CSV table of C-alpha atoms in Angstrom, one decimal:
chain,number,residue,atom,x,y,z
A,7,MET,CA,-27.2,175.5,182.4
A,8,ALA,CA,-28.4,178.9,181.3
A,9,ILE,CA,-26.8,180.5,184.3
A,10,GLN,CA,-23.5,178.8,183.5
A,11,ALA,CA,-23.7,180.2,179.9
A,12,LEU,CA,-24.2,183.7,181.2
A,13,ASP,CA,-21.4,183.4,183.6
A,14,ALA,CA,-19.0,181.9,181.0
A,15,PRO,CA,-17.8,185.2,179.6
A,16,ARG,CA,-16.6,186.2,183.0
A,17,LEU,CA,-14.0,183.4,182.9
A,18,VAL,CA,-12.2,184.8,179.9
A,19,ALA,CA,-8.7,186.4,180.2
A,20,SER,CA,-8.5,190.0,181.6
A,21,SER,CA,-7.7,191.2,178.0
A,22,THR,CA,-11.4,190.7,177.1
A,23,PRO,CA,-13.3,194.1,177.0
A,24,ALA,CA,-15.3,194.9,180.1
A,25,SER,CA,-18.4,195.4,178.1
A,26,PHE,CA,-18.5,191.7,177.3
A,27,GLN,CA,-18.2,190.8,181.0
A,28,ALA,CA,-21.2,193.0,182.1
A,29,SER,CA,-24.5,191.3,182.8
A,30,THR,CA,-26.9,194.2,183.2
A,31,PRO,CA,-27.7,197.1,180.8
A,32,GLU,CA,-26.3,199.6,183.1
A,33,ALA,CA,-23.1,197.6,183.6
A,34,ILE,CA,-22.8,197.1,179.9
A,35,ILE,CA,-23.0,200.9,179.2
A,36,SER,CA,-20.5,201.7,182.0
A,37,ALA,CA,-18.1,199.0,180.8
A,38,ALA,CA,-18.3,200.3,177.2
A,39,LEU,CA,-17.4,203.8,178.3
A,40,GLN,CA,-14.5,202.3,180.2
A,41,ASP,CA,-13.3,200.3,177.3
A,42,ARG,CA,-13.4,203.4,175.1
A,43,PHE,CA,-11.4,205.4,177.6
A,44,VAL,CA,-8.8,202.6,178.0
A,45,ALA,CA,-8.5,202.2,174.2
A,46,SER,CA,-7.9,206.0,173.7
A,47,ALA,CA,-5.4,206.1,176.5
A,48,THR,CA,-3.6,203.1,175.2
A,49,THR,CA,-3.4,204.6,171.7
A,50,ALA,CA,-2.1,207.9,173.1
A,51,ILE,CA,0.6,206.1,175.1
A,52,ALA,CA,1.6,203.9,172.3
A,53,ALA,CA,1.8,206.8,169.7
A,54,PRO,CA,5.4,207.0,168.5
A,55,GLN,CA,7.3,210.3,169.2
A,56,THR,CA,9.7,209.9,166.2
A,57,TYR,CA,9.7,208.5,162.7
A,58,ARG,CA,12.7,207.1,160.9
A,59,VAL,CA,12.7,207.9,157.2
A,60,VAL,CA,12.8,205.0,154.7
A,61,LYS,CA,13.5,205.1,151.0
A,62,GLY,CA,10.5,206.6,149.1
A,63,ASP,CA,9.2,208.7,152.0
A,64,THR,CA,8.2,212.3,151.6
A,65,ILE,CA,7.2,214.9,154.1
A,66,GLU,CA,3.6,214.8,153.0
A,67,GLY,CA,3.6,211.0,153.1
A,68,ILE,CA,5.0,211.0,156.6
A,69,SER,CA,2.4,213.5,157.7
A,70,ARG,CA,-0.4,211.2,156.4
A,71,LYS,CA,1.2,208.1,158.0
A,72,THR,CA,1.6,209.7,161.4
A,73,GLY,CA,-1.3,212.2,161.4
A,74,VAL,CA,1.0,215.0,162.3
A,75,PRO,CA,0.5,218.2,160.2
A,76,VAL,CA,3.4,219.3,158.0
A,77,SER,CA,3.5,222.7,159.9
A,78,THR,CA,4.1,220.7,163.2
A,79,LEU,CA,6.8,218.6,161.5
A,80,LYS,CA,8.4,221.8,160.3
A,81,ARG,CA,8.3,223.4,163.8
A,82,LEU,CA,9.7,220.3,165.5
A,83,ASN,CA,12.5,219.6,163.0
A,84,PRO,CA,14.2,222.9,162.1
A,85,GLU,CA,17.4,221.1,161.2
A,86,ILE,CA,15.6,219.4,158.3
A,87,PHE,CA,13.5,222.4,157.1
A,88,LYS,CA,16.3,224.8,156.3
A,89,ASP,CA,18.1,226.1,153.3
A,90,GLY,CA,21.7,225.0,153.0
A,91,LYS,CA,23.6,221.9,154.2
A,92,ASP,CA,23.3,219.9,157.4
A,93,ALA,CA,26.1,218.7,159.7
A,94,GLN,CA,26.9,215.7,157.3
A,95,GLY,CA,27.1,218.1,154.3
A,96,ARG,CA,23.8,217.0,152.8
A,97,ARG,CA,21.5,219.4,151.0
A,98,ARG,CA,18.5,220.7,152.8
A,99,THR,CA,15.6,223.1,151.8
A,100,SER,CA,13.1,225.0,153.8
A,101,ASP,CA,10.2,223.1,152.3
A,102,GLY,CA,11.6,219.7,153.6
A,103,TRP,CA,11.9,218.3,150.1
A,104,TRP,CA,15.4,216.8,150.8
A,105,ILE,CA,15.1,214.0,153.4
A,106,TYR,CA,17.2,210.9,153.5
A,107,PRO,CA,16.7,207.3,154.6
A,108,GLY,CA,17.7,207.1,158.3
A,109,ASP,CA,16.6,210.6,159.2
A,110,VAL,CA,14.8,210.7,162.5
A,111,ILE,CA,11.9,213.1,162.3
A,112,LYS,CA,10.3,214.2,165.6
A,113,LEU,CA,6.6,213.8,165.8
A,114,ASP,CA,5.9,215.0,169.4
A,115,ALA,CA,7.1,218.1,171.2
A,116,GLY,CA,8.1,215.9,174.1
A,117,CYS,CA,11.1,214.6,172.3
A,118,VAL,CA,12.4,218.0,171.5
A,119,THR,CA,15.2,219.0,173.8
A,120,PRO,CA,14.1,222.3,175.4
A,121,PRO,CA,16.6,225.2,175.0
A,122,PRO,CA,18.9,225.7,178.0
A,123,PRO,CA,17.8,228.4,180.4
A,124,VAL,CA,19.1,231.8,179.5
A,125,THR,CA,21.6,232.9,182.1
A,126,PRO,CA,21.0,236.6,182.8
A,127,LYS,CA,24.0,238.8,182.2
A,128,PRO,CA,25.5,240.5,185.2
A,129,PRO,CA,24.8,244.2,185.4
A,130,VAL,CA,27.4,246.3,183.7
A,131,THR,CA,29.3,248.4,186.2
A,132,PRO,CA,29.6,251.9,184.9
A,133,LYS,CA,33.1,253.1,184.5
A,134,PRO,CA,34.1,256.1,186.6
A,135,PRO,CA,34.1,259.4,184.8
A,136,VAL,CA,37.4,260.3,183.2
A,137,THR,CA,38.9,263.4,184.8
A,138,PRO,CA,40.0,265.7,182.0
A,139,LYS,CA,43.6,266.6,182.1
A,140,PRO,CA,44.3,270.3,182.7
A,141,PRO,CA,45.3,272.2,179.6
A,142,VAL,CA,49.0,272.4,179.0
A,143,THR,CA,50.2,275.9,179.2
A,144,PRO,CA,52.5,276.6,176.3
A,145,LYS,CA,55.9,277.7,177.3
A,146,PRO,CA,56.8,281.2,176.3
A,147,PRO,CA,59.1,281.4,173.3
A,148,VAL,CA,62.7,281.7,174.1
A,149,PRO,CA,64.1,285.0,172.9
A,150,SER,CA,67.1,285.0,170.6
A,151,PRO,CA,70.5,286.2,171.9
A,152,GLU,CA,70.1,289.4,169.8
A,153,ALA,CA,66.7,290.1,171.4
A,154,LEU,CA,68.2,289.6,174.8
A,155,ALA,CA,71.0,292.0,174.0
A,156,ILE,CA,68.6,294.7,172.8
A,157,THR,CA,66.5,294.3,176.0
A,158,LYS,CA,69.6,294.6,178.2
A,159,ALA,CA,70.8,297.7,176.3
A,160,ARG,CA,67.5,299.4,176.7
A,161,GLN,CA,67.4,298.6,180.4
A,162,THR,CA,70.9,300.0,180.8
A,163,ILE,CA,70.0,303.3,179.3
A,164,ASP,CA,66.6,303.5,181.0
A,165,THR,CA,68.2,303.1,184.4
A,166,ALA,CA,71.3,305.3,183.8
A,167,VAL,CA,71.2,308.3,186.0
A,168,ILE,CA,73.9,311.0,186.6
A,169,ALA,CA,73.5,311.8,190.3
A,170,LYS,CA,74.1,315.2,191.8
A,171,PRO,CA,77.7,315.8,192.9
A,172,PRO,CA,78.4,315.3,196.6
A,173,HIS,CA,79.2,318.3,198.9
A,174,ASP,CA,82.2,316.5,200.4
A,175,PRO,CA,85.2,317.3,198.2
A,176,TYR,CA,86.9,314.0,199.1
A,177,GLN,CA,84.0,312.1,197.5
A,178,LEU,CA,84.1,314.1,194.3
A,179,LEU,CA,86.6,311.8,192.5
A,180,THR,CA,84.4,308.8,193.4
A,181,TRP,CA,81.4,310.6,191.9
A,182,ILE,CA,83.4,311.3,188.7
A,183,ASP,CA,84.3,307.6,188.4
A,184,ARG,CA,80.8,306.5,188.8
A,185,SER,CA,79.4,309.0,186.4
A,186,THR,CA,82.1,308.0,183.8
A,187,GLN,CA,81.2,304.4,184.2
A,188,THR,CA,77.5,305.2,183.7
A,189,LEU,CA,78.3,307.2,180.5
A,190,THR,CA,80.5,304.4,179.2
A,191,ALA,CA,77.8,301.7,179.8
A,192,ALA,CA,75.2,304.0,178.1
A,193,ASP,CA,77.5,304.4,175.1
A,194,ALA,CA,78.0,300.6,174.8
A,195,ALA,CA,74.3,300.1,175.0
A,196,LEU,CA,73.6,302.7,172.5
A,197,ALA,CA,76.0,301.1,170.1
A,198,THR,CA,74.1,297.8,170.4
A,199,LEU,CA,70.8,299.6,169.6
A,200,GLU,CA,72.4,301.2,166.7
A,201,GLN,CA,73.5,297.9,165.2
A,202,ALA,CA,70.0,296.5,165.7
A,203,ALA,CA,68.5,299.5,164.0
A,204,GLN,CA,70.8,299.0,161.0
A,205,LYS,CA,69.7,295.4,160.8
A,206,GLY,CA,66.1,296.3,161.0
A,207,THR,CA,65.4,294.4,164.2
A,208,LEU,CA,64.8,297.6,166.1
A,209,PRO,CA,62.7,300.5,164.8
A,210,TYR,CA,64.9,303.5,164.0
A,211,VAL,CA,62.5,305.8,165.9
A,212,THR,CA,63.2,303.8,169.1
A,213,PHE,CA,67.0,304.0,168.5
A,214,THR,CA,66.7,307.8,168.1
A,215,ARG,CA,64.8,308.1,171.4
A,216,TYR,CA,67.5,306.2,173.3
A,217,ARG,CA,70.2,308.3,171.7
A,218,GLN,CA,68.4,311.4,173.0
A,219,LYS,CA,68.5,309.9,176.5
A,220,VAL,CA,72.2,309.3,176.3
A,221,ASP,CA,72.8,312.8,175.0
A,222,ALA,CA,70.8,314.1,178.0
A,223,LEU,CA,73.1,312.1,180.3
A,224,TYR,CA,76.1,313.8,178.8
A,225,GLU,CA,74.5,317.2,179.1
A,226,THR,CA,73.7,316.6,182.8
A,227,TYR,CA,77.3,315.5,183.4
A,228,ALA,CA,78.7,318.6,181.7
A,229,THR,CA,76.3,320.8,183.6
A,230,TYR,CA,77.5,319.5,186.9
A,231,MET,CA,81.2,319.7,185.9
A,232,THR,CA,81.0,323.3,184.8
A,233,GLY,CA,78.5,324.4,187.4
A,234,PRO,CA,79.3,326.3,190.6
A,235,ASP,CA,78.9,323.1,192.7
A,236,ILE,CA,82.2,321.8,191.4
A,237,SER,CA,84.1,324.7,189.8
A,238,SER,CA,83.8,326.9,192.9
A,239,ARG,CA,85.4,324.3,195.2
A,240,PRO,CA,89.1,324.7,196.2
A,241,TYR,CA,89.8,321.2,195.2
A,242,TYR,CA,88.3,321.3,191.7
A,243,PRO,CA,89.7,318.5,189.6
A,244,THR,CA,91.4,319.3,186.4
A,245,ALA,CA,92.1,317.3,183.3
A,246,ASP,CA,95.5,316.4,184.8
A,247,ASP,CA,93.8,314.7,187.8
A,248,SER,CA,91.5,312.5,185.6
A,249,THR,CA,92.5,308.9,185.1
A,250,ASP,CA,91.3,308.8,181.5
A,251,GLY,CA,91.0,312.5,180.5
A,252,SER,CA,87.3,312.2,180.0
A,253,TRP,CA,86.5,315.4,181.9
């Protein structure tokens, strides 16, 4: 009968701790350690990961109920521990003072949704260097019509030349016509310079220098006409032979 009494505990349901089912001291110690490990593992598995706030709850009270420090609650529930308003427009503060019935407070990091992985930005392709445009060369100023007329008059006088009379008497009249045209053009150019000098657009000293050039042309022409190269010829032209009486 004693043997049946010792074996009786072994017939209990499997929920009975193993320490009560052991028969030797060594088995009892081993079973007790096993029961302690199973109990702690069962408690860890059964520990809730969230807590739903009820009326009258405070953050400190929830910390005491769940055994989770306030600092951990604050780290796991940033949407509650913040200054301002939540998505429903309810007031919140950074100390967690404002909580409302129905709020779900996370107690374990396992229920916190990890942030999405950060997608690296593609490397920025450097833009090609901008080729500077060549500097724009300013166009020279367009001279006024009066300035163009002055320039043309000066060129006319500068290029006027009374050539030496030809030796061929039949070319003498042609020489006289050309010389007369040269003197006429020089006179017209000198008149243009004179008007410019009177208006102040041409220095008077410049006008005087060009007048001296025209005077020198007339002196050269008169020298050739009265010189032996023409007056000694048998067909010396007279004033009656001239078309305009200029010589």
